[in-house]
XYZ file of C-alpha atoms in Angstrom:
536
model
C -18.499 46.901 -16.777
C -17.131 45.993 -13.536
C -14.814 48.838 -12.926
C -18.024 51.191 -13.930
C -19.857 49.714 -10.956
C -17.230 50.105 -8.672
C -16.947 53.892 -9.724
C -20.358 54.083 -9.249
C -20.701 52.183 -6.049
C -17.442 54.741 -4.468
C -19.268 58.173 -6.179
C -22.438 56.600 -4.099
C -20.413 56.085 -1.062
C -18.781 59.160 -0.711
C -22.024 61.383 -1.936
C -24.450 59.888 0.280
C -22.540 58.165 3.140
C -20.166 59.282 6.069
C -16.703 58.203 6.889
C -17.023 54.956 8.609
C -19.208 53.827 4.878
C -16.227 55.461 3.081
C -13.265 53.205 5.199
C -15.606 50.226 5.056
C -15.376 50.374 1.464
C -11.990 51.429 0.811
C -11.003 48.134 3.795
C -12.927 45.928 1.564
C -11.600 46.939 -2.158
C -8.026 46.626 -0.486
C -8.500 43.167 0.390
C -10.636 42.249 -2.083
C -7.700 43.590 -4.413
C -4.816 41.960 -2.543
C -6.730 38.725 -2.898
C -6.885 38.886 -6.683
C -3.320 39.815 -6.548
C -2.492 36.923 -4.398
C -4.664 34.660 -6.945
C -2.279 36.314 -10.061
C 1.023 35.470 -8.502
C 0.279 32.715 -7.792
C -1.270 31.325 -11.253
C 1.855 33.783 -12.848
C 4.625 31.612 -10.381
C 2.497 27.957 -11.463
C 2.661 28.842 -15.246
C 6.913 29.539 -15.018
C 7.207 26.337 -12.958
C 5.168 24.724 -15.706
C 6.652 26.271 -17.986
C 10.053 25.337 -16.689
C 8.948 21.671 -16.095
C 7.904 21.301 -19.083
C 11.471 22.595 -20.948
C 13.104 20.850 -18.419
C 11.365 17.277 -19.613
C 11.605 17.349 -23.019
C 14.827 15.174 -22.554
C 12.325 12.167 -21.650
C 10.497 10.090 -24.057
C 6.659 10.415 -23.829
C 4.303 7.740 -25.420
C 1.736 9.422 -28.122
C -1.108 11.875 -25.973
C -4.605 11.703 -26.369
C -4.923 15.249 -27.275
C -3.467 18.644 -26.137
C -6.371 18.830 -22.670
C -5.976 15.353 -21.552
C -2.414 14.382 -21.925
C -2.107 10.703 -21.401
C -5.401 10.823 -18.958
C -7.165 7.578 -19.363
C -4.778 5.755 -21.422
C -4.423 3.343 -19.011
C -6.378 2.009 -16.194
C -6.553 -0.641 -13.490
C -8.057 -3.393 -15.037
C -5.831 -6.340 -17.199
C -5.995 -4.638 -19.911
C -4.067 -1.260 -18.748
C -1.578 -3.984 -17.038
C -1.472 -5.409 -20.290
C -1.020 -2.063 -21.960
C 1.540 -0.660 -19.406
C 3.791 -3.840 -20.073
C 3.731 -2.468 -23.741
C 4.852 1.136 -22.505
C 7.529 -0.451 -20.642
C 8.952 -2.595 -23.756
C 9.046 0.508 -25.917
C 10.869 2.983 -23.285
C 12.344 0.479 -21.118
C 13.440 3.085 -18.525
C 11.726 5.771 -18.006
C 9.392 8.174 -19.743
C 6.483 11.287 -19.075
C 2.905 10.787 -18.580
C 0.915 13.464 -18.769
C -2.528 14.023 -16.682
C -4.034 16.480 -18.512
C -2.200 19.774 -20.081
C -0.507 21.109 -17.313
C 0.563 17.784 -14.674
C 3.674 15.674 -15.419
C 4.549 12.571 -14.283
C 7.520 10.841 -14.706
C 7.319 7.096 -14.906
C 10.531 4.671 -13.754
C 10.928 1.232 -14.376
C 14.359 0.288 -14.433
C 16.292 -0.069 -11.282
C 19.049 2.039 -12.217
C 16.751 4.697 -12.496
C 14.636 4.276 -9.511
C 17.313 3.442 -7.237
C 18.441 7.686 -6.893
C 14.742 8.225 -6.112
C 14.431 5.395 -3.375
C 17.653 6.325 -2.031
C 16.772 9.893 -1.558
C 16.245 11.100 2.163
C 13.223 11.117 3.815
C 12.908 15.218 3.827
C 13.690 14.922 -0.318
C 11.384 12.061 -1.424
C 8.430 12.964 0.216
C 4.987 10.674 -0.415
C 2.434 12.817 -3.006
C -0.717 13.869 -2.192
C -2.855 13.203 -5.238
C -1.665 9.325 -4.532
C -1.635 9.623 -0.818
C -3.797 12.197 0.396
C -7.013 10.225 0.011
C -6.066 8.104 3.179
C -5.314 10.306 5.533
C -8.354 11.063 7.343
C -8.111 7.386 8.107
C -4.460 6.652 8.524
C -3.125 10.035 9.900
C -0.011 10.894 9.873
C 1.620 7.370 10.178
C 4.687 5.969 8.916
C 3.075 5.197 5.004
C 1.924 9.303 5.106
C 4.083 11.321 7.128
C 7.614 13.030 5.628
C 10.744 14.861 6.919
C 11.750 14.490 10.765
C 8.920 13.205 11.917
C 8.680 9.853 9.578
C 12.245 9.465 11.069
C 11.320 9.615 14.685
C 8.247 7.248 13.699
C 10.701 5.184 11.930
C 13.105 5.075 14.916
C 10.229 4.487 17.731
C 8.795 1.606 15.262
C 11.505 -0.437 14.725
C 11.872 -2.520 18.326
C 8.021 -3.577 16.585
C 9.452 -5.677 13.799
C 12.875 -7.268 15.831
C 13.270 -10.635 15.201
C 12.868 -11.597 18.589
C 9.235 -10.352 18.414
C 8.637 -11.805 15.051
C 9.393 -15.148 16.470
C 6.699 -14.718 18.935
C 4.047 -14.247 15.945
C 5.165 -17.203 14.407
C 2.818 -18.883 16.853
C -0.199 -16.410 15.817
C 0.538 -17.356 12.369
C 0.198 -21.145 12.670
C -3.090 -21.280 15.193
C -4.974 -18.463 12.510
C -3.794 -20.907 9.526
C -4.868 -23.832 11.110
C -8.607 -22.010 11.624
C -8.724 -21.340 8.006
C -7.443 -24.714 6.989
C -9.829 -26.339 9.574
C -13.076 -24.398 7.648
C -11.548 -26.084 4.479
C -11.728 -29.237 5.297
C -15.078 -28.795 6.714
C -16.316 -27.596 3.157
C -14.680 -30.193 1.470
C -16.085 -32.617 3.892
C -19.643 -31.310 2.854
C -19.094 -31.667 -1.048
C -19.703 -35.007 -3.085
C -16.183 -34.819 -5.398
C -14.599 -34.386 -1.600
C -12.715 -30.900 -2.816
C -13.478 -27.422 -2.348
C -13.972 -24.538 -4.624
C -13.735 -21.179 -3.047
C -11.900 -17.969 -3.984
C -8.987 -17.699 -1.916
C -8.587 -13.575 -1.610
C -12.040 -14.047 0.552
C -10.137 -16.753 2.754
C -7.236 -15.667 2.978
C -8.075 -11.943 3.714
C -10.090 -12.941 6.651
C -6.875 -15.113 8.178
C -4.361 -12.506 7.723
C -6.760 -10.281 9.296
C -7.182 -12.608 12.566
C -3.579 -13.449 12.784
C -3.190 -9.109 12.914
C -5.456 -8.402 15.460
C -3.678 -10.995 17.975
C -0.656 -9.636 16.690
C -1.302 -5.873 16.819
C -4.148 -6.073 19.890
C -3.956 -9.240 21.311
C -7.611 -9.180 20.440
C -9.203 -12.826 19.076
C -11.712 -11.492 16.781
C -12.633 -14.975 15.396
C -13.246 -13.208 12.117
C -13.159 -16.043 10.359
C -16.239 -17.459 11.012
C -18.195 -14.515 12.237
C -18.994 -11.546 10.546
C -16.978 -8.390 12.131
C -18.282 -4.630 11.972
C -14.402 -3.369 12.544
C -13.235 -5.569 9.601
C -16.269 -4.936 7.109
C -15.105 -0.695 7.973
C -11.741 -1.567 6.658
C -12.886 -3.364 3.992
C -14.880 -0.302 3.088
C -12.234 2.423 3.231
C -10.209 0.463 1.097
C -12.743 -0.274 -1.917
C -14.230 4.081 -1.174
C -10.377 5.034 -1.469
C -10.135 3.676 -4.412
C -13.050 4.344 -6.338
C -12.434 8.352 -5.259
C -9.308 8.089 -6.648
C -10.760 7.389 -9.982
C -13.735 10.010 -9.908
C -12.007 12.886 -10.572
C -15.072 15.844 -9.270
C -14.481 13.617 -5.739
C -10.722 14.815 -5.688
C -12.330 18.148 -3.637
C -13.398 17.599 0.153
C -16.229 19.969 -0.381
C -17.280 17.548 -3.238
C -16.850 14.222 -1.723
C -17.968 14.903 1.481
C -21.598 15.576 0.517
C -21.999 12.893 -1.201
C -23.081 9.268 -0.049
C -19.501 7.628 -0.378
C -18.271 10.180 1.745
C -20.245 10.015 4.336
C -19.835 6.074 4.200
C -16.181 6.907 4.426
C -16.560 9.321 7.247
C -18.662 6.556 9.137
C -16.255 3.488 8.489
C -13.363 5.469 9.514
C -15.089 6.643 12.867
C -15.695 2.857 13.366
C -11.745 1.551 12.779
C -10.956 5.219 14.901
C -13.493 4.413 17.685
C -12.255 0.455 17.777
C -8.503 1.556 17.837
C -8.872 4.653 20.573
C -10.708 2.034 22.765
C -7.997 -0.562 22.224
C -5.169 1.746 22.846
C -7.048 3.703 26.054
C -7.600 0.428 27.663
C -3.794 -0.594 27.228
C -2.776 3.085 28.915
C -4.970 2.746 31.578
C -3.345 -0.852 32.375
C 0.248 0.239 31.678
C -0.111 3.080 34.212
C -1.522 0.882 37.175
C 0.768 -1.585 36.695
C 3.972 0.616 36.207
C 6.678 -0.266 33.289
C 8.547 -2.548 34.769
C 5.599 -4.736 35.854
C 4.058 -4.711 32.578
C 7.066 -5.677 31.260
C 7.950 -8.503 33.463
C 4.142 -9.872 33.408
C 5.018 -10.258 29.322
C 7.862 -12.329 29.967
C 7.810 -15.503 27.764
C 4.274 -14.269 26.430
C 3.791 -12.583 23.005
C 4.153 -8.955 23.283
C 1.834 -7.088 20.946
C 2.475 -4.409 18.618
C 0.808 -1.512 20.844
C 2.845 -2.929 24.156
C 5.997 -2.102 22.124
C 4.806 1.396 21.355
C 3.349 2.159 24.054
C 6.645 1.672 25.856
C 8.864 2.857 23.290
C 10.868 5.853 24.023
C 13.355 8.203 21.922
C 16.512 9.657 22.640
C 14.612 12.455 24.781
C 12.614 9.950 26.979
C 9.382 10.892 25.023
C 6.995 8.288 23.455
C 4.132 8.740 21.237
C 1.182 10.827 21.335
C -2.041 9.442 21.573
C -2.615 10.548 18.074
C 0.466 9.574 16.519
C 0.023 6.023 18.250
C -3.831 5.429 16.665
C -2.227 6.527 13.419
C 0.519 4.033 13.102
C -1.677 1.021 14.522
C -4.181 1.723 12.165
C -1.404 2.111 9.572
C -0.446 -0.927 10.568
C -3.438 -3.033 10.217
C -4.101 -1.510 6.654
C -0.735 -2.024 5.123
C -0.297 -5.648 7.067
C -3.009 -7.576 6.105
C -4.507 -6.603 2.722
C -0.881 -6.670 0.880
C 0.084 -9.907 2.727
C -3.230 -11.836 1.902
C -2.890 -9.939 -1.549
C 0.493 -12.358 -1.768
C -0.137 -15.552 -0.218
C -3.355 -15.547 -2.843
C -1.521 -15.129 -5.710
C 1.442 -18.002 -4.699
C -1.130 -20.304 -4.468
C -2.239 -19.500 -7.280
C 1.130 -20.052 -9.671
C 1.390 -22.969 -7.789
C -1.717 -24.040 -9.126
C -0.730 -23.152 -12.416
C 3.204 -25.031 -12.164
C 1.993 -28.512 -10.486
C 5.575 -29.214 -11.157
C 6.795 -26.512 -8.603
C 3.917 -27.204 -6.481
C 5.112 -30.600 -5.875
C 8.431 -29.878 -5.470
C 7.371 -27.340 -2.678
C 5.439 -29.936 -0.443
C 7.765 -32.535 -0.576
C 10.164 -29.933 0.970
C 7.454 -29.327 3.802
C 6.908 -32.999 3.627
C 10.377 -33.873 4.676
C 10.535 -30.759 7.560
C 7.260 -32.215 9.121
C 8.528 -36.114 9.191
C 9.020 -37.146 12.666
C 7.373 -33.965 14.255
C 4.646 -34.340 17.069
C 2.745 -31.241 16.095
C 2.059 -29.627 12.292
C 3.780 -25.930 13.708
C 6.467 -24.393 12.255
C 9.312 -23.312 14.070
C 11.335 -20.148 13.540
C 14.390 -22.021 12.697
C 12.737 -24.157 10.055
C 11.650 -20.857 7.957
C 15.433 -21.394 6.620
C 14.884 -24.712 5.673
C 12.309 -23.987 3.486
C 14.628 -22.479 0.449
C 12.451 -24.083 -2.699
C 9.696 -22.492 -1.000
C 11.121 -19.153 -0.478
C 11.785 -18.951 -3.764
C 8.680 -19.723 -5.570
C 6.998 -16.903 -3.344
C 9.737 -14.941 -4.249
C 8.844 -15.336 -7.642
C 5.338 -15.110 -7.318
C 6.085 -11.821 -5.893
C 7.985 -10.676 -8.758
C 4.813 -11.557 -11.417
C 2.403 -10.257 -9.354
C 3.608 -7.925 -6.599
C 0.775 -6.914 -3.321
C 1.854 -3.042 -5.029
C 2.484 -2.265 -8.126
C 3.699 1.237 -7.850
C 5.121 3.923 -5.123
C 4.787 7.842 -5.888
C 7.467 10.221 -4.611
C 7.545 14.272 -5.064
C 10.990 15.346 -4.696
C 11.913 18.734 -3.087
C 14.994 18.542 -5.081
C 16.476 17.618 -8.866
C 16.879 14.158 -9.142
C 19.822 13.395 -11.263
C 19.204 10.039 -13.119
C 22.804 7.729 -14.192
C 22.293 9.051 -17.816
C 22.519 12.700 -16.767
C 19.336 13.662 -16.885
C 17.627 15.523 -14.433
C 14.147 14.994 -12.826
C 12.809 18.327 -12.185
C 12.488 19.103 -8.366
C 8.003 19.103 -7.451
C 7.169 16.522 -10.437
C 5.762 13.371 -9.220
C 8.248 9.938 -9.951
C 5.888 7.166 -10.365
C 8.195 4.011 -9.554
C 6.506 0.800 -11.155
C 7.238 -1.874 -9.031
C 5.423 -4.032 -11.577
C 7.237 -2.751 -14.574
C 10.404 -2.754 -12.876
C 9.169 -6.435 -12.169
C 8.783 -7.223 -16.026
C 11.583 -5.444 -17.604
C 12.971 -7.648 -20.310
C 16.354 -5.667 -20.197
C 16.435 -7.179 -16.217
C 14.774 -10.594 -16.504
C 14.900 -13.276 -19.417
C 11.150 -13.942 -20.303
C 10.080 -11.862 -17.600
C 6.151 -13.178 -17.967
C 7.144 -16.896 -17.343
C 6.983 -17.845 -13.556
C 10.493 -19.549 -13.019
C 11.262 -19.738 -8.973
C 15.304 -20.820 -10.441
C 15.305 -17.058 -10.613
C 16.439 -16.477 -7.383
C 19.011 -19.557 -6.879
C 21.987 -17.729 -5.648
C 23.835 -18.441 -8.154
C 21.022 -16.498 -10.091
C 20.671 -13.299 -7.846
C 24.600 -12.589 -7.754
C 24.892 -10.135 -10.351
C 21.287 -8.768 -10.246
C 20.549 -4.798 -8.916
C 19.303 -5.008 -5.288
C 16.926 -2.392 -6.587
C 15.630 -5.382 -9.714
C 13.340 -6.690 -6.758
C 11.453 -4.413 -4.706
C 8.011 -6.138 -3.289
C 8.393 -4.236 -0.438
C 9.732 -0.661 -1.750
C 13.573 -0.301 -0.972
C 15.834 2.554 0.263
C 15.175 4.496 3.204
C 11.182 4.480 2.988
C 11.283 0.583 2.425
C 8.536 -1.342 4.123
C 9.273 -1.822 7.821
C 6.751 -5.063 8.240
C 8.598 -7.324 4.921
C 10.150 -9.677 7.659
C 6.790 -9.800 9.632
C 4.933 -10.586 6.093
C 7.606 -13.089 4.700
C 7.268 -14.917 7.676
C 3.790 -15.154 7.836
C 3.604 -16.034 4.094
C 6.274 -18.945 3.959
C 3.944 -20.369 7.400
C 0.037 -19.705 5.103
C 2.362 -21.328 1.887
C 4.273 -23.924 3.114
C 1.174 -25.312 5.919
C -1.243 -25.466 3.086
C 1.118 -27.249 0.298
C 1.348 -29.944 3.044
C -2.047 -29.886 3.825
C -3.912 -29.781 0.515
C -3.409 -29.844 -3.182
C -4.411 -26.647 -5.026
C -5.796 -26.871 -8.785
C -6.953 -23.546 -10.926
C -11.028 -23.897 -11.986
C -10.714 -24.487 -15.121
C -14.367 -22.903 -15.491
C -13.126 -18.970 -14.775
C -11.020 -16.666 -16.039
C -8.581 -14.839 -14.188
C -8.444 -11.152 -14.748
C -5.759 -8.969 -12.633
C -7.118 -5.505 -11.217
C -4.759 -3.304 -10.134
C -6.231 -1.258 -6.697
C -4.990 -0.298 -3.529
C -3.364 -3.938 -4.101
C -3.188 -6.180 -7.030
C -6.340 -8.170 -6.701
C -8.641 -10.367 -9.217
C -11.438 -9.053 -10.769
C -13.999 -11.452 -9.518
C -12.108 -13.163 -7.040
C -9.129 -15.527 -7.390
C -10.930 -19.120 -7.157
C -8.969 -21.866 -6.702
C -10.074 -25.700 -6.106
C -8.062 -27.441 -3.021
C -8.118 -31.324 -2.085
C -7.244 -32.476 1.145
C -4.454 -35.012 1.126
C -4.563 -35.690 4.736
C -7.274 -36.796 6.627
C -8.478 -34.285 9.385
C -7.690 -34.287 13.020
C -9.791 -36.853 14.999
């Protein structure tokens, strides 16, 4: 039928119509015919790739499919159930295995260290960061260090690093205390107020709000006081992270031309021109004071003072004498303030709470800060008493290993990825790492579900893959901030063991929901007693 109306449509054209109709049409037929040939070759090329993939992977286990369309599509999902059901998946394959999201889209799953360690280890340029898990966040994070691949992640990487040297860190340390004691102050405050003299509250909320101060002194120098007033750049944050991730799991709002009409996408479009708008004002103002005062001015005006995360970039340089562009500087602070306080707050809730769970370890933990503070003028901790805090270290250590801020990374390698047992990964197929089932792999850890900080004695850790443990990633694309969030968790952790006693609520259930971080489903409420009197 169609090629009859295109012989009628030329006979038409060339009876009844002059040259310039007769060129028109032939011009538009051409393209019109190179297009569907474009469309062909490239739908012939996908189906030998798949095809090839898909010969390629029959080497891997592959846990039973829904049916033949869907694959393994909704098997599993984020709420303690799927965590419940992806620990089963990991006892039956124990290393690795395919997943399949719908009939034509593999994935290949990794949860053994051995296995995930050639991934992590592969280059920049090789293990590039997927779209499908990615993509969603870059209208609001840009091309920053968690998005951007090949040279440029390595310049990033390279420009970044002076950010996160000790000798900085141990200027936050200060941050970290004064934003602690503001949350521990509003604490006591509530406990003052109740009749049993303790205080029931959900800690993520809390928590989330501190981390959040102690990052805008540390990225902007900017004292938000977001912890006891309500913040329009913080509630945008907020936002993008809960609209991220329920697009994720709508699958019509995968397409721009889908999401972007509807009313989550223009909420998204307005909260990220509110954390844009906040960051370019920031960052202009900074300029605009770095060029009247000169470099070496600004610099010696920050001596013994805490110099912020944009001072650093702002002034850092590569091997060419060039810094960052404007863009690429907004990008990686608002990188930066997504990845830094979400995850860390994410972490500090969920010590406290196996804390609250192991009174035993709980006690042992203050009396160690007990002990640090005796004879001490002030309640701060000092850089050089992080170190003497090793019970500590090790039950957040622990606590990260049960319930880690991320439970997986995504990679798409541009080439094969051999695996130790000889097979091969096909190059283009996403490698879903699983921190979390990496985390709980019975052939790595004895009784991987009980918390046990004894774990990571020494003596315990010798003979363990460096890749068993991976909170923060590993290999080249490892997270650049870990020392910056350690720090500031051992200060949250140890300051509020010393200061209060935390108890679970026996009234609510705790269900785990697996997001852009590892959250509770309702909130994560805790009950904490003061066991010092507040300041006078």
């Amino acid at each position: 039928r169609m090629l009859g109306w295109l012989d009628w449509l030329q006979q038409d054209i060339f009876l009844h119509k002059g040259p310039f109709q007769t060129y028109l049409f032939c011009t538009i037929l051409t393209v019109v015919l190179l297009l569907l040939f474009r469309v062909l070759l490239q739908v012939y090329r996908f189906l030998q790739v798949f095809r090839n993939n898909r010969e390629r992977l029959k080497c891997f286990d592959e846990p039973p499919r829904r049916n033949w369309l869907l694959g393994h599509l909704g098997m599993t999902n984020n709420t303690e159930e799927g965590l419940q059901e992806i620990l089963h998946i990991y006892e039956c394959y124990v290393n690795v295995c395919t997943w399949w999201m719908g009939p034509f889209y593999p994935i290949v799953r990794v949860f053994h260290p051995n296995y995930a360690k050639p991934i992590l280890l592969a280059s920049a340029a090789v293990a590039q960061k997927d779209e499908l898990f990615y993509g969603f966040l870059r209208p609001w994070l840009g091309e920053g260090l968690l998005l951007s691949n090949g040279e440029k992640w390595s310049r990033h990487r390279r420009l970044l690093t002076p950010a996160f040297h000790f000798d900085i860190l141990k200027l936050y340390i200060k941050i970290f205390n004064q934003s602690t004691d503001t949350m521990h102050a509003k604490w006591r405050r509530m406990a003052a107020a109740a009749e049993d003299g303790t205080v029931l509250l959900d800690s993520f909320e809390h928590v989330s709000l501190m981390t959040l101060d102690s990052l805008l002194k540390c990225t902007f120098s900017h004292n938000s006081n977001c912890q006891e007033k309500p913040s329009e750049y913080i509630a945008a944050i907020y936002e993008l992270s809960t609209l991220v991730v329920k697009r994720e799991n709508y699958l019509p709002h995968h397409l721009d031309c889908v999401y972007y009409l509807t009313s989550s996408g223009r909420r998204f479009q307005r909260a990220c021109q509110i954390v844009h708008k906040f960051t370019s004002d920031v960052v202009q103002l900074r300029q605009t004071t770095l060029r009247e005062q000169g470099d070496e001015a600004w610099l010696k005006s920050k001596q013994g003072k805490v110099m912020d995360f944009i001072d650093v970039l702002l002034l850092s340089k590569d091997e060419e004498g060039n810094g960052l562009s404007d863009e690429d500087l907004m990008a990686e602070v608002d990188t930066f303030m997504f990845e830094g306080h979400d995850t860390t707050a994410s972490g500090i809730s969920w010590v406290l709470y196996n804390l609250a769970c192991h009174p035993q370890y709980q006690d042992k933990c203050r009396d160690e800060i007990t002990q640090l503070m005796q004879g001490k003028e002030t309640e701060e901790l000092e850089w050089d008493e992080l170190s003497q805090l090793p019970f500590i270290t090790m039950c957040i250590k622990e606590s990260l290993r049960i319930h880690p801020p991320v439970t997986t990374i995504a990679r798409r390698c541009t080439e094969d990825v051999k695996l130790p047992d000889g097979r091969v990964i096909p190059k283009g197929v996403i490698c879903l790492i699983s921190i979390y089932g990496t985390h709980h792999n019975s052939a790595i850890w004895d009784n991987p579900k009980v918390y046990n900080p004894y774990r990571f004695e020494p003596e315990n850790s010798q003979n363990r893959s460096s890749y068993a443990f991976i909170p923060f990633s590993a290999g080249h694309r490892n997270c650049i901030g870990q020392n910056f969030a350690m720090t500031e968790v051992k200060v949250v952790v140890a300051l509020t063991l010393y200061r209060f006693r935390v108890m679970l609520d026996e009234t609510k259930t705790i269900r785990r929901i697996a997001e852009l971080i590892l959250r509770a489903e309702n909130g994560l409420w805790l009950k904490l007693e003061p066991i010092k009197p507040p300041e006078p």
